[in-house]
XYZ file of C-alpha atoms in Angstrom:
243
model
C 134.282 119.697 102.666
C 133.304 122.747 104.700
C 135.649 125.428 103.439
C 134.320 125.638 99.871
C 130.707 126.755 100.234
C 129.566 126.604 96.621
C 125.926 126.604 95.461
C 124.328 123.661 93.680
C 125.129 123.220 90.012
C 122.376 122.895 87.396
C 122.660 119.123 87.786
C 122.365 119.501 91.566
C 119.142 121.476 91.232
C 117.705 118.831 88.865
C 118.579 116.135 91.407
C 116.999 118.152 94.230
C 113.843 118.636 92.115
C 113.693 114.876 91.530
C 114.088 114.186 95.250
C 111.359 116.722 96.027
C 108.907 115.030 93.657
C 109.879 111.639 95.087
C 109.118 112.833 98.636
C 106.161 115.075 97.759
C 103.569 112.875 99.522
C 105.525 112.511 102.757
C 104.359 114.825 105.538
C 107.363 115.889 107.589
C 107.050 117.348 111.063
C 110.567 118.843 111.090
C 113.307 119.643 108.577
C 116.960 120.044 109.512
C 119.752 120.915 107.114
C 123.458 121.499 107.155
C 124.165 125.219 107.106
C 126.302 124.878 103.965
C 124.704 126.465 100.889
C 124.379 123.313 98.759
C 122.459 121.547 101.536
C 120.294 124.605 102.229
C 119.314 124.779 98.560
C 118.593 121.042 98.462
C 116.348 121.224 101.527
C 114.462 124.261 100.196
C 113.953 122.612 96.802
C 112.633 119.397 98.383
C 110.165 121.301 100.575
C 109.080 123.434 97.613
C 107.731 120.284 95.927
C 105.980 118.930 99.021
C 102.173 118.769 99.089
C 101.849 119.124 102.841
C 104.666 121.172 104.303
C 105.912 123.793 101.832
C 105.938 126.392 104.618
C 107.664 124.258 107.244
C 110.646 126.063 108.773
C 114.043 124.619 107.842
C 116.408 124.648 110.797
C 120.107 124.869 109.965
C 122.659 123.078 112.106
C 126.454 123.164 111.822
C 126.606 119.637 113.256
C 125.292 118.413 109.880
C 128.158 119.895 107.865
C 130.300 117.738 105.627
C 133.526 116.343 107.029
C 136.257 118.977 107.193
C 139.125 118.043 104.849
C 141.654 120.746 105.753
C 144.357 121.276 103.121
C 142.546 118.937 100.694
C 139.405 121.081 100.450
C 138.699 122.500 97.013
C 141.081 120.022 95.402
C 140.328 116.898 93.305
C 139.709 113.578 95.022
C 142.860 112.260 93.331
C 144.889 114.757 95.393
C 143.375 113.440 98.624
C 144.156 109.860 97.601
C 147.730 110.881 96.752
C 148.114 112.516 100.189
C 146.819 109.351 101.849
C 149.194 107.149 99.841
C 152.163 109.368 100.709
C 151.226 108.991 104.391
C 150.955 105.209 104.052
C 147.203 105.302 104.643
C 143.993 104.858 102.677
C 140.862 106.918 102.175
C 138.504 107.452 103.925
C 140.382 106.840 107.195
C 143.164 109.258 106.216
C 142.931 112.710 107.837
C 144.566 115.564 105.877
C 146.312 118.324 107.790
C 143.655 120.579 109.321
C 140.901 118.048 108.661
C 138.537 116.134 110.936
C 139.177 112.562 111.984
C 136.420 110.014 111.396
C 135.980 109.884 115.166
C 135.342 113.629 115.312
C 132.763 113.381 112.522
C 131.048 110.493 114.295
C 130.935 112.504 117.511
C 129.093 115.292 115.680
C 126.646 112.744 114.294
C 126.108 111.207 117.736
C 125.494 114.620 119.293
C 122.947 115.579 116.644
C 121.166 112.218 116.798
C 120.785 112.459 120.578
C 119.365 115.950 120.075
C 116.754 114.494 117.669
C 115.840 111.765 120.148
C 115.352 114.341 122.884
C 113.165 116.364 120.523
C 110.991 113.311 119.814
C 110.591 112.555 123.523
C 109.506 116.128 124.244
C 106.996 115.947 121.378
C 105.504 112.736 122.756
C 105.158 114.288 126.204
C 103.371 117.315 124.710
C 101.092 114.998 122.731
C 100.198 113.077 125.884
C 99.386 116.341 127.650
C 97.167 117.387 124.744
C 95.405 114.009 124.710
C 94.679 114.463 128.364
C 93.005 117.790 127.616
C 91.009 116.610 124.586
C 88.684 113.676 124.095
C 89.876 112.964 120.571
C 92.853 113.799 118.412
C 93.003 114.327 114.681
C 95.242 111.973 112.759
C 97.034 112.561 109.481
C 95.581 110.766 106.494
C 97.228 107.520 105.523
C 98.456 109.139 102.318
C 100.742 111.374 104.388
C 102.409 108.312 105.911
C 103.121 106.586 102.605
C 106.822 106.426 101.811
C 107.561 106.030 98.091
C 110.200 103.323 98.513
C 107.900 100.957 100.416
C 104.626 101.628 98.541
C 102.701 101.222 101.765
C 102.651 102.570 105.279
C 105.298 100.794 107.288
C 104.080 98.567 110.099
C 106.427 100.438 112.386
C 104.406 103.617 111.888
C 100.969 102.027 111.925
C 101.550 99.036 114.174
C 98.870 97.807 116.534
C 101.119 96.705 119.379
C 99.892 99.389 121.768
C 96.580 98.008 122.923
C 95.083 97.926 119.444
C 95.292 101.678 118.920
C 96.824 103.007 115.724
C 100.266 104.417 116.446
C 101.030 107.621 114.566
C 104.580 108.890 114.274
C 105.486 111.395 116.980
C 107.996 112.916 114.579
C 108.817 112.417 110.905
C 112.070 114.265 110.392
C 113.829 115.139 107.146
C 117.590 115.629 107.537
C 119.629 117.048 104.643
C 123.372 116.571 104.978
C 126.439 115.371 103.033
C 127.905 112.104 101.737
C 130.957 111.491 103.920
C 129.139 112.765 107.016
C 126.150 110.491 106.434
C 128.354 107.462 105.829
C 129.847 108.066 109.283
C 126.384 108.526 110.786
C 125.237 105.197 109.323
C 128.419 103.608 110.678
C 127.543 104.955 114.135
C 124.025 103.501 113.873
C 125.346 100.079 112.874
C 128.444 99.692 115.052
C 127.365 101.577 118.182
C 123.567 101.242 118.210
C 123.066 97.853 116.511
C 120.833 99.190 113.760
C 118.795 96.501 111.973
C 119.626 96.514 108.260
C 117.646 95.367 105.194
C 118.362 91.701 104.445
C 119.557 92.411 100.892
C 122.049 95.121 101.856
C 125.658 94.259 100.956
C 128.768 95.266 102.862
C 129.945 97.440 99.957
C 126.598 99.253 99.883
C 126.858 99.892 103.603
C 130.289 101.501 103.273
C 129.598 103.464 100.077
C 128.839 107.172 99.921
C 125.253 108.032 99.020
C 124.643 109.423 95.529
C 123.581 113.071 95.492
C 120.021 113.264 96.924
C 120.122 109.577 97.819
C 117.421 108.830 100.399
C 117.899 106.734 103.520
C 114.997 105.960 105.854
C 115.419 104.967 109.495
C 112.702 104.196 112.019
C 113.686 105.059 115.592
C 111.808 103.710 118.612
C 112.509 105.042 122.080
C 110.861 102.704 124.559
C 109.584 104.663 127.567
C 111.651 107.650 126.515
C 114.931 105.750 126.931
C 117.610 107.780 125.135
C 120.320 105.231 125.918
C 118.779 102.324 124.008
C 117.119 103.510 120.805
C 115.784 100.716 118.592
C 116.816 101.575 115.027
C 115.619 99.924 111.835
C 116.971 100.867 108.409
C 114.141 100.665 105.854
C 116.306 101.687 102.905
C 119.821 103.050 102.381
C 120.934 105.475 99.645
C 117.741 104.957 97.623
C 118.241 106.585 94.193
C 115.368 105.337 92.028
C 114.229 108.950 91.544
C 117.485 109.918 89.782
C-alpha cells in the first residue's frame, strides 16, 4: 500500500537491475515514477542501465502510488483476505477501512493518463513549430526504437501511413508504478477505452497482478490531438522474460 514506504529488498534491486538491462536499448523521452521509495529506486536503477538516457530527469507523481489499503497496510495478504471474507466480499474488490475503492484508484489512473496524453499533444505541437523553423529534423537511430519484446521496431512507431514519411514517436514514456494500481489502469484501458489486446492474452492474465518489474507496453495514438478518443494497442502485458 501507501503507508509502509519501505526500500527495495536485495531481490528487488536484482529485479530492477534485470529490468534495466532489458530496457537498456530503449530511448525514453520521459520517465515518471510513483513517489514511494520502492518505485523511485526501481526507476533510478532502470535509468542507470540505459544507454541513451541515464541523465533523464525522473518526475515523481503521487497519482502513481499503490492502492491505499487502510487498516490492512503492513499486514500479510492473508489478513486482507480474512477481512474480505468476514465482510462477505472477495479480494480485490474488497475495500478495507481507510482504504481506496477500486473506483478511486481507477480515477487516479484516468487523471494521470489524460495528463500524459496532454503532454504528448503539446510535444507534437512544439515539434511541428520546430519543423516549420528548420528544413530538416534529426531522427533517432532505429536501434533506439527497438523494444526487446518485439525484436523489431513496431509498425505503429515506424508506419508509413502519413504520406510515406517515417513517423517517429512524439513521446516514449516510461512509467514506474505498482501492481494493484497498474491492474486497475489496464482495466480502465480495456473497459473504458477499448484497448486492443494481444490475441494470445487470456482472461486470467488480464486480471492478474504484474510480477515485480513486469513490463507492459502500450501504443497510444491521438488522432488530430483528440484526447477523448485515444486509440490504444497493448503490445505486451506483464512481460517477465528478463526475470
